[in-house]
Coordinates of C-alpha atoms and ligand atoms in Angstrom, one line a residue:
M1 CA 1.7 18.9 -2.7
Q2 CA 3.4 16.7 -5.3
T3 CA 5.7 18.7 -7.5
P4 CA 6.6 16.9 -10.7
P5 CA 10.3 16.1 -11.0
I6 CA 12.3 18.9 -12.5
N7 CA 14.4 16.5 -14.5
A8 CA 11.6 15.1 -16.5
T9 CA 13.1 16.7 -19.6
D10 CA 16.6 16.3 -20.9
N11 CA 18.0 19.0 -18.5
S12 CA 21.1 18.4 -16.5
P13 CA 20.5 16.6 -13.1
L14 CA 19.5 18.8 -10.2
D15 CA 21.6 18.9 -7.0
V16 CA 20.5 21.0 -4.0
L17 CA 23.0 22.7 -1.6
I18 CA 21.6 24.1 1.6
M19 CA 23.8 26.6 3.6
A20 CA 23.3 26.0 7.3
A21 CA 26.7 26.5 8.9
G22 CA 26.2 29.9 10.5
L23 CA 25.6 30.5 14.1
G24 CA 23.0 33.3 13.4
T25 CA 24.6 36.0 15.6
R26 CA 21.4 38.1 15.6
M27 CA 19.5 35.3 17.3
R28 CA 21.6 35.9 20.4
S29 CA 21.6 32.3 21.2
A30 CA 24.0 29.5 22.2
R31 CA 22.2 27.3 19.7
A32 CA 22.7 27.4 15.9
K33 CA 19.9 29.3 14.2
V34 CA 18.8 26.5 12.0
L35 CA 18.1 24.4 15.1
H36 CA 15.6 26.8 16.5
Q37 CA 12.1 25.4 16.3
L38 CA 9.4 26.7 13.9
G39 CA 6.0 24.9 13.9
G40 CA 7.4 22.3 16.3
R41 CA 10.5 21.3 14.3
P42 CA 13.9 22.7 13.5
L43 CA 14.1 25.4 10.8
I44 CA 16.5 23.4 8.7
T45 CA 13.9 20.6 8.3
H46 CA 11.5 23.0 6.7
V47 CA 14.0 23.8 4.0
C48 CA 14.9 20.2 3.5
R49 CA 11.3 19.2 3.0
A50 CA 10.9 21.8 0.3
A51 CA 14.1 20.6 -1.3
R52 CA 13.2 16.9 -1.1
D53 CA 9.8 17.6 -2.8
L54 CA 11.7 18.6 -5.9
H55 CA 13.1 15.1 -6.2
P56 CA 16.7 16.3 -6.7
R57 CA 19.5 13.8 -7.4
H58 CA 21.2 14.7 -4.1
I59 CA 20.9 17.2 -1.3
Y60 CA 24.1 18.6 0.4
V61 CA 23.8 20.5 3.6
V62 CA 26.7 22.7 4.6
V63 CA 27.1 22.5 8.4
G64 CA 29.4 24.3 10.8
H65 CA 28.1 25.5 14.1
Q66 CA 26.8 22.5 16.0
A67 CA 27.3 20.4 12.9
E68 CA 26.4 17.1 14.6
D69 CA 23.2 18.4 16.0
V70 CA 22.2 20.0 12.6
A71 CA 23.0 16.7 10.8
A72 CA 21.0 14.8 13.4
A73 CA 18.0 17.0 13.0
V74 CA 18.0 16.5 9.2
Q75 CA 18.5 12.8 9.5
A76 CA 15.7 12.5 12.1
E77 CA 13.4 13.8 9.4
F78 CA 14.7 11.9 6.4
G79 CA 17.1 9.1 7.3
D80 CA 20.2 9.3 5.2
A81 CA 18.6 8.9 1.8
N82 CA 20.1 11.3 -0.7
V83 CA 21.4 13.7 1.9
S84 CA 25.0 14.3 2.9
F85 CA 26.7 16.8 5.0
I86 CA 29.7 19.0 4.3
K87 CA 31.6 20.7 7.1
Q88 CA 32.5 24.3 6.7
A89 CA 35.3 24.7 9.3
E90 CA 35.2 28.4 9.6
Q91 CA 32.2 30.6 8.7
R92 CA 33.8 33.0 6.2
G93 CA 30.6 33.9 4.3
T94 CA 28.1 32.4 2.0
G95 CA 30.6 32.2 -0.9
D96 CA 32.9 30.1 1.3
A97 CA 30.0 27.9 2.4
V98 CA 29.2 27.0 -1.2
M99 CA 33.0 26.5 -1.9
T100 CA 33.1 23.7 0.6
A101 CA 31.0 21.7 -1.8
R102 CA 33.5 22.1 -4.6
D103 CA 34.8 18.6 -4.6
A104 CA 31.3 17.1 -4.6
L105 CA 29.9 19.4 -7.2
A106 CA 32.3 21.2 -9.5
Q107 CA 32.6 18.3 -11.9
A108 CA 29.1 17.0 -11.4
G109 CA 27.7 18.7 -14.5
S110 CA 24.6 19.4 -12.6
T111 CA 22.3 22.3 -12.0
V112 CA 22.9 23.5 -8.5
L113 CA 20.0 25.0 -6.5
V114 CA 21.4 26.9 -3.6
L115 CA 19.1 27.5 -0.6
S116 CA 19.6 29.1 2.8
G117 CA 18.8 27.2 5.9
D118 CA 17.2 30.3 7.4
V119 CA 14.5 30.7 4.7
P120 CA 12.1 28.1 6.0
L121 CA 8.7 28.8 4.4
V122 CA 9.8 28.6 0.8
R123 CA 7.5 26.2 -1.1
S124 CA 8.8 23.5 -3.5
E125 CA 6.5 25.0 -6.2
T126 CA 8.3 28.3 -5.9
L127 CA 11.7 26.5 -6.1
A128 CA 10.5 24.6 -9.1
K129 CA 9.6 28.0 -10.8
L130 CA 13.1 29.2 -10.1
V131 CA 14.6 26.1 -11.6
R132 CA 12.3 26.2 -14.7
Q133 CA 13.2 29.8 -15.4
Y134 CA 16.8 28.9 -15.1
H135 CA 16.5 26.2 -17.7
A136 CA 14.3 28.4 -19.9
E137 CA 16.4 31.5 -19.9
N138 CA 19.7 31.3 -18.1
E139 CA 21.0 27.8 -18.6
G140 CA 24.8 27.8 -18.1
G141 CA 24.7 30.9 -15.9
C142 CA 22.5 31.8 -13.0
T143 CA 18.9 32.7 -12.0
L144 CA 18.3 34.2 -8.6
L145 CA 15.1 34.7 -6.8
S146 CA 14.1 38.2 -5.7
V147 CA 11.1 39.9 -4.1
R148 CA 10.0 43.4 -3.5
L149 CA 9.8 44.5 0.2
E150 CA 8.2 47.5 1.8
N151 CA 11.1 47.5 4.2
P152 CA 14.2 46.0 2.6
A153 CA 16.5 46.8 5.5
G154 CA 19.2 44.2 6.1
Y155 CA 18.8 42.4 2.8
G156 CA 21.1 42.4 -0.3
R157 CA 19.6 44.7 -3.0
V158 CA 19.1 43.6 -6.6
I159 CA 20.5 46.4 -8.8
R160 CA 19.3 46.6 -12.4
D161 CA 20.3 48.8 -15.3
S162 CA 17.9 51.3 -17.0
D163 CA 16.6 48.6 -19.2
G164 CA 15.7 46.5 -16.2
R165 CA 18.6 44.0 -16.8
F166 CA 20.4 42.5 -13.8
V167 CA 23.6 44.2 -12.9
K168 CA 24.6 43.0 -9.4
I169 CA 23.6 42.3 -5.8
V170 CA 24.8 44.8 -3.2
E171 CA 24.7 43.9 0.5
Q172 CA 23.1 46.4 2.8
K173 CA 26.4 47.2 4.5
D174 CA 28.1 47.9 1.2
A175 CA 25.3 49.8 -0.5
S176 CA 25.4 53.5 -1.5
A177 CA 22.6 55.8 -0.4
D178 CA 20.9 55.4 -3.9
E179 CA 21.2 51.6 -3.8
L180 CA 19.7 51.6 -0.3
Q181 CA 16.5 53.0 -1.9
V182 CA 16.1 49.9 -4.0
R183 CA 13.3 47.7 -2.6
E184 CA 13.9 44.6 -4.7
I185 CA 16.0 42.2 -2.6
N186 CA 17.9 39.0 -3.0
A187 CA 16.1 36.2 -1.2
G188 CA 19.2 34.0 -1.0
L189 CA 17.9 31.3 -3.3
Y190 CA 19.7 30.7 -6.6
C191 CA 20.1 28.3 -9.5
F192 CA 23.6 27.9 -11.0
Q193 CA 25.4 25.8 -13.6
A194 CA 27.8 23.9 -11.3
Q195 CA 31.0 24.5 -13.1
A196 CA 30.3 28.1 -13.8
L197 CA 29.5 28.6 -10.2
F198 CA 32.8 27.2 -8.9
N199 CA 34.9 28.9 -11.5
A200 CA 33.4 32.3 -10.5
L201 CA 33.7 31.5 -6.8
D202 CA 37.4 31.1 -7.3
R203 CA 37.5 34.8 -8.2
V204 CA 35.4 36.1 -5.2
Q205 CA 37.5 38.1 -2.8
P206 CA 36.5 39.1 0.8
V207 CA 36.8 42.8 -0.1
N208 CA 33.7 44.2 1.5
E209 CA 32.5 45.8 4.7
Q210 CA 32.2 42.4 6.5
G211 CA 35.4 40.9 5.2
E212 CA 33.5 37.8 4.0
Y213 CA 33.3 35.7 0.8
Y214 CA 30.0 36.7 -0.6
L215 CA 28.1 34.3 -2.8
T216 CA 26.2 37.3 -3.9
D217 CA 29.3 38.4 -6.0
V218 CA 28.9 35.4 -8.2
P219 CA 26.0 36.5 -10.5
E220 CA 27.8 39.8 -11.4
L221 CA 31.0 37.8 -12.2
L222 CA 29.1 35.4 -14.4
S223 CA 27.3 38.2 -16.1
G224 CA 30.8 39.8 -16.7
E225 CA 31.9 36.6 -18.4
G226 CA 28.9 36.9 -20.8
K227 CA 27.0 34.1 -19.1
P228 CA 23.2 34.5 -18.9
V229 CA 22.0 35.8 -15.5
G230 CA 18.4 36.5 -14.7
V231 CA 16.1 37.2 -11.9
Y232 CA 12.9 35.4 -11.0
L233 CA 10.8 38.1 -9.2
H234 CA 8.5 36.2 -6.9
P235 CA 5.2 37.8 -5.9
D236 CA 5.0 36.5 -2.3
A237 CA 7.6 38.3 -0.2
R238 CA 6.7 36.6 3.1
E239 CA 7.2 33.1 1.8
V240 CA 10.9 33.8 1.0
S241 CA 11.8 36.1 3.9
G242 CA 14.7 34.9 6.0
I243 CA 14.7 34.5 9.8
N244 CA 17.5 36.5 11.4
T245 CA 16.2 37.4 14.8
R246 CA 13.8 35.9 17.4
A247 CA 11.3 38.6 16.5
D248 CA 11.3 37.2 12.9
L249 CA 10.9 33.7 14.3
A250 CA 7.9 34.7 16.4
E251 CA 6.4 36.4 13.4
F252 CA 6.8 33.3 11.3
E253 CA 5.4 31.1 14.0
N254 CA 2.4 33.3 14.3
M255 CA 1.9 33.2 10.5
L256 CA 2.1 29.4 10.4
R257 CA -0.2 29.1 13.4
R258 CA -2.8 31.4 11.9
G259 CA -2.6 29.6 8.6
A260 CA -3.1 26.2 10.2
I261 CA -6.1 27.4 12.3
R262 CA -7.7 29.2 9.3
K263 CA -7.5 26.1 7.2
L264 CA -9.0 24.0 10.0
M265 CA -11.9 26.5 10.3
L266 CA -12.6 26.9 6.6
D267 CA -11.8 23.5 5.2
G268 CA -12.1 21.3 8.3
G269 CA -15.2 22.7 10.0
V270 CA -13.5 23.1 13.4
T271 CA -14.7 25.7 15.8
F272 CA -12.2 27.9 17.7
I273 CA -13.7 30.0 20.5
D274 CA -10.7 32.4 20.2
P275 CA -8.3 31.5 17.3
S276 CA -5.8 34.1 18.4
H277 CA -5.1 32.2 21.6
V278 CA -4.6 28.7 20.4
Y279 CA -1.5 27.0 19.1
V280 CA -1.9 24.4 16.4
S281 CA 1.0 22.7 14.6
A282 CA 0.9 22.6 10.9
D283 CA 0.9 18.8 11.0
A284 CA -2.0 18.4 13.4
Q285 CA -5.4 17.2 12.2
V286 CA -8.8 18.0 13.7
G287 CA -12.2 16.5 12.8
R288 CA -15.3 18.6 12.0
D289 CA -17.5 20.0 14.7
T290 CA -14.8 19.7 17.3
V291 CA -14.7 22.8 19.5
I292 CA -11.4 24.2 20.7
Y293 CA -11.3 26.6 23.6
P294 CA -8.7 29.3 24.3
D295 CA -5.2 28.5 25.4
V296 CA -5.1 25.0 23.9
S297 CA -1.9 23.7 22.3
L298 CA -2.1 20.9 19.6
E299 CA 1.5 19.9 19.0
G300 CA 3.4 17.6 16.6
N301 CA 1.3 15.3 14.5
S302 CA -1.7 15.0 16.9
V303 CA -4.9 13.8 15.4
I304 CA -8.3 14.8 17.0
G305 CA -11.5 13.2 15.8
E306 CA -14.9 14.7 15.2
G307 CA -17.3 16.3 17.7
C308 CA -14.7 16.6 20.4
E309 CA -14.4 19.4 23.0
I310 CA -10.9 20.5 24.0
R311 CA -11.1 22.8 27.0
S312 CA -8.8 25.6 28.0
G313 CA -5.2 25.1 29.1
S314 CA -4.8 21.7 27.6
R315 CA -1.7 20.5 25.7
I316 CA -1.9 17.6 23.3
T317 CA 1.4 16.4 21.8
N318 CA 1.8 13.6 19.2
S319 CA -1.4 11.9 20.4
R320 CA -4.5 10.5 18.8
I321 CA -8.0 11.4 20.1
G322 CA -11.1 9.6 18.8
H323 CA -14.6 11.1 18.2
R324 CA -16.8 12.8 20.8
V325 CA -14.0 12.9 23.3
V326 CA -14.1 15.6 26.0
I327 CA -10.8 16.9 27.3
K328 CA -11.6 19.1 30.2
D329 CA -9.5 22.0 31.3
H330 CA -5.7 21.8 32.0
C331 CA -4.8 18.4 30.7
V332 CA -1.5 17.2 29.3
L333 CA -1.6 14.3 26.8
V334 CA 1.7 13.2 25.3
D335 CA 2.3 10.2 23.0
S336 CA -1.0 8.7 24.0
D337 CA -4.2 7.3 22.4
V338 CA -7.7 8.1 23.5
A339 CA -10.6 6.2 21.8
D340 CA -14.1 7.4 21.1
D341 CA -16.4 8.8 23.8
C342 CA -13.8 9.1 26.5
A343 CA -13.5 11.9 29.0
V344 CA -10.3 13.2 30.4
G345 CA -9.6 15.8 33.1
P346 CA -9.8 18.4 34.4
F347 CA -6.1 18.3 35.4
A348 CA -5.2 14.9 34.0
H349 CA -1.9 13.8 32.6
L350 CA -1.6 10.9 30.1
R351 CA 1.9 10.0 28.8
M352 CA 4.2 7.4 27.3
N353 CA 2.0 5.4 25.1
T354 CA -1.1 5.4 27.4
K355 CA -4.2 4.0 25.8
M356 CA -7.7 4.7 26.8
E357 CA -10.3 2.4 25.2
A358 CA -13.8 3.6 24.2
G359 CA -15.8 5.3 26.9
A360 CA -13.1 5.3 29.5
V361 CA -12.9 8.2 32.0
V362 CA -9.8 9.6 33.6
G363 CA -10.7 12.5 35.9
N364 CA -9.4 15.1 38.3
F365 CA -5.7 15.0 39.1
V366 CA -5.1 11.6 37.6
E367 CA -1.7 10.7 36.1
V368 CA -1.5 7.7 33.7
K369 CA 1.8 6.5 32.3
K370 CA 2.4 3.6 29.9
S371 CA -0.9 2.0 30.8
R372 CA -4.0 0.6 29.1
I373 CA -7.4 1.6 30.5
G374 CA -10.2 -0.7 29.3
R375 CA -13.6 0.2 27.8
G376 CA -15.8 2.1 30.2
T377 CA -13.3 2.0 33.0
K378 CA -13.3 5.0 35.3
S379 CA -10.6 6.6 37.4
M380 CA -12.1 9.8 38.6
H381 CA -9.8 11.3 41.2
L382 CA -6.3 11.8 42.5
T383 CA -4.7 8.6 41.2
Y384 CA -1.4 7.4 39.7
L385 CA -1.6 4.5 37.2
G386 CA 1.8 3.5 35.8
D387 CA 2.7 0.4 33.9
A388 CA -0.8 -0.9 34.4
T389 CA -3.2 -2.9 32.3
I390 CA -6.8 -2.4 33.4
G391 CA -9.8 -4.3 32.0
E392 CA -13.3 -3.1 31.2
K393 CA -15.9 -1.5 33.4
T394 CA -13.6 -1.3 36.3
N395 CA -13.7 1.5 38.8
I396 CA -10.5 2.9 40.4
G397 CA -11.3 4.7 43.7
A398 CA -9.9 8.1 44.6
G399 CA -6.3 8.1 45.8
T400 CA -5.3 4.8 44.3
V401 CA -1.6 4.3 43.5
T402 CA 0.1 1.7 41.4
C403 CA 3.4 1.4 43.3
N404 CA 5.3 0.4 40.2
Y405 CA 8.8 1.3 41.3
D406 CA 10.8 -0.6 43.9
G407 CA 13.8 1.7 43.7
K408 CA 15.4 -0.5 41.1
A409 CA 12.9 -1.5 38.4
K410 CA 9.4 -0.8 37.2
H411 CA 6.8 -3.5 37.6
Q412 CA 3.4 -4.2 36.1
T413 CA 0.0 -4.0 37.7
I414 CA -2.8 -6.0 36.0
I415 CA -6.4 -5.3 37.0
G416 CA -9.3 -7.3 35.5
D417 CA -12.8 -6.5 34.3
N418 CA -15.5 -5.2 36.6
V419 CA -13.1 -4.7 39.5
R420 CA -13.7 -2.1 42.2
I421 CA -10.5 -0.7 43.6
G422 CA -11.4 1.0 46.9
S423 CA -10.3 4.5 47.7
D424 CA -6.7 4.9 48.7
T425 CA -5.6 1.4 47.6
M426 CA -1.9 0.9 47.2
L427 CA -1.1 -1.8 44.6
I428 CA 2.4 -3.0 45.2
A429 CA 3.6 -4.2 41.7
P430 CA 4.1 -6.7 40.3
V431 CA 0.5 -7.6 41.3
T432 CA -2.7 -8.8 39.6
V433 CA -6.3 -8.2 40.7
G434 CA -8.7 -10.7 39.2
D435 CA -12.0 -10.0 37.5
N436 CA -14.9 -8.9 39.7
S437 CA -12.8 -8.5 42.8
V438 CA -12.9 -5.6 45.3
T439 CA -10.3 -4.0 47.4
G440 CA -11.3 -2.2 50.7
A441 CA -10.5 1.4 51.2
G442 CA -7.0 2.0 52.4
S443 CA -5.8 -1.5 51.6
V444 CA -2.2 -2.2 50.6
V445 CA -2.3 -5.1 48.1
T446 CA 1.0 -6.9 48.1
E447 CA -0.1 -10.3 46.7
D448 CA -2.2 -11.3 43.7
V449 CA -6.0 -11.1 44.3
P450 CA -7.9 -14.0 42.7
P451 CA -11.2 -13.2 40.8
D452 CA -14.4 -12.7 42.7
T453 CA -12.6 -11.9 46.0
L454 CA -12.8 -9.1 48.5
V455 CA -9.5 -8.1 50.1
V456 CA -9.0 -5.5 52.9
G457 CA -6.3 -4.3 55.2
V458 CA -2.6 -3.6 55.4
P459 CA -1.3 -5.8 54.0
A460 CA -4.5 -6.8 52.3
V461 CA -5.9 -10.3 53.1
V462 CA -8.9 -12.1 51.7
K463 CA -12.0 -11.1 53.6
K464 CA -14.5 -13.2 51.6
R465 CA -15.2 -14.7 48.2
L466 CA -17.8 -12.8 46.2
D467 CA -20.4 -14.5 44.2
S468 CA -20.4 -12.1 41.3
K469 CA -23.7 -13.4 39.9
Q470 CA -25.5 -12.9 43.2
E471 CA -24.0 -9.5 43.6
K472 CA -25.2 -8.4 40.3
E473 CA -28.7 -9.7 40.9
H474 CA -28.6 -8.0 44.3
K475 CA -27.7 -4.7 42.7
G476 CA -30.4 -5.2 40.1
Ligands
LIG501 C1 22.2 36.7 2.7 C2 22.6 37.4 1.4 C3 21.7 38.6 1.1 C4 20.2 38.1 1.1 C5 19.9 37.4 2.4 C6 18.5 36.7 2.2 C7 25.0 37.0 1.2 C8 26.3 37.7 1.3 N1 24.0 37.8 1.5 O1 22.4 37.6 3.7 O2 22.0 39.2 -0.1 O3 19.4 39.3 1.0 O4 20.8 36.3 2.6 O5 18.1 36.0 3.3 O6 24.9 35.9 0.9 N2 26.0 30.6 6.1 C9 26.9 29.5 6.1 N3 28.3 29.8 6.2 C10 28.7 31.1 6.3 C11 27.8 32.1 6.3 C12 26.5 31.9 6.2 O7 26.6 28.4 6.0 O8 30.0 31.2 6.3 C13 24.6 30.2 6.0 C14 23.8 30.7 7.2 O9 23.8 29.7 8.2 C15 22.4 31.0 6.6 C16 22.7 31.4 5.2 O10 24.0 30.9 4.9 O11 21.6 29.9 6.6 C17 22.6 32.9 5.0 O12 23.6 33.5 5.8 P1 23.3 34.9 6.6 O13 24.4 35.3 7.4 O14 22.0 34.8 7.3 O15 23.1 35.9 5.3 P2 22.3 37.3 5.3 O16 23.1 38.3 6.0 O17 20.9 37.1 5.7
LIG502 CA1 19.8 35.4 6.7

């Protein structure tokens, strides 16, 4: 979704101002509204992405409630390139929010695109249309973005004269009975000429039902000065609706989720057994002919290959899954990599950069942390593998534990190729088990085991050397 730069022509430079200082009282939350998550990331980052895709000269974010956290959320997404934060000490309304940017912008000679931090789904293409209409028709004044709603309750209404020309915006709480009938609403997205904006804001007074400085008074003031003011009536109301309550948030989440799943089905060739009971983040990728069962969550930027089967109750977060992988029921995979032809679960937990190489199997009630499981290696039952590096074609018996923590620090366990770890083996790390070795059931391995060796007992001692070639021939 590349939007061509708006400033390609000889227009004034574009600066973006995002209002994000409010608490969002209607969320009934201790957390600032713009920090609530939508599609797995804070609301404010959605707006910032849309803004960034316009390639503006600079983005200013007005912060207030939990300012540090809001700034951190934005920076986590973008670094500090072209973004700065302005503190609004007290939340005295949207007009006051914009006023905080006066020093930064009043003399900037720019076009200012004002966005609301709580209108997260707006697309950069739509913002580009708003800016273009401003340059085409209202340069020097203001263009605001409106939509028509079936139910306009709560929004500011766009009032026009009998010729359809813009007159003013009236907030719900200040509107007359007639004005309340108007279904064209102000979406809270505007384009202004910087100097005209701040001159007009100087004249805004908090004389309204809420005792706030309304940014929405500015277009009327500009129009009164004879400046051009126009409205870009956008056809897609949902895209520019704001989030004010948790009910709105859930509705948006649902919309995003349904959109992501539909796209995966239609464009991606992915089968969902029951699309209404799956969560898929907008950033997740899934290969064709993968089948996703009910109650699966694919979070963050997870990537799933082709021909996989993801069974019910599993959560996959920021992980990469290869092709033809089966994730059986009720698995949790976080920040991990699973190569082609592996099987995981049921009830397995992979985390902290665990890597399973091709054809490996991690089975029932097995937890794997920060470990590498080699090609074709199996750990089928009731096992904890932490800080371990395990070679190829090794078998880890039921109940094995890498005892990686001595109460002070974590230690590594290294297991070679073709090893057979007997059931209920305790591996006291740091410890190494050489290639082709075997541990007896119930052994407690406190010292390194050389290759081709059988150890047994508590603590484990060498029982005999194994001639691996003979063993293999013996087994056929
Ligand atoms: C605002 C508009 C309304 C419009 C609606 C669209 C005003 C007066 N009203 O109402 O016409 O229909 O958006 O969604 O502008 N904020 C600050 N500092 C403040 C106050 C607000 O930064 O002092 C921020 C909020 O964090 C939020 C945004 O501005 O991101 C909008 O504020 P909000 O209180 O949600 O305005 P609405 O009542 O929705
Ligand atoms: Ca709002």
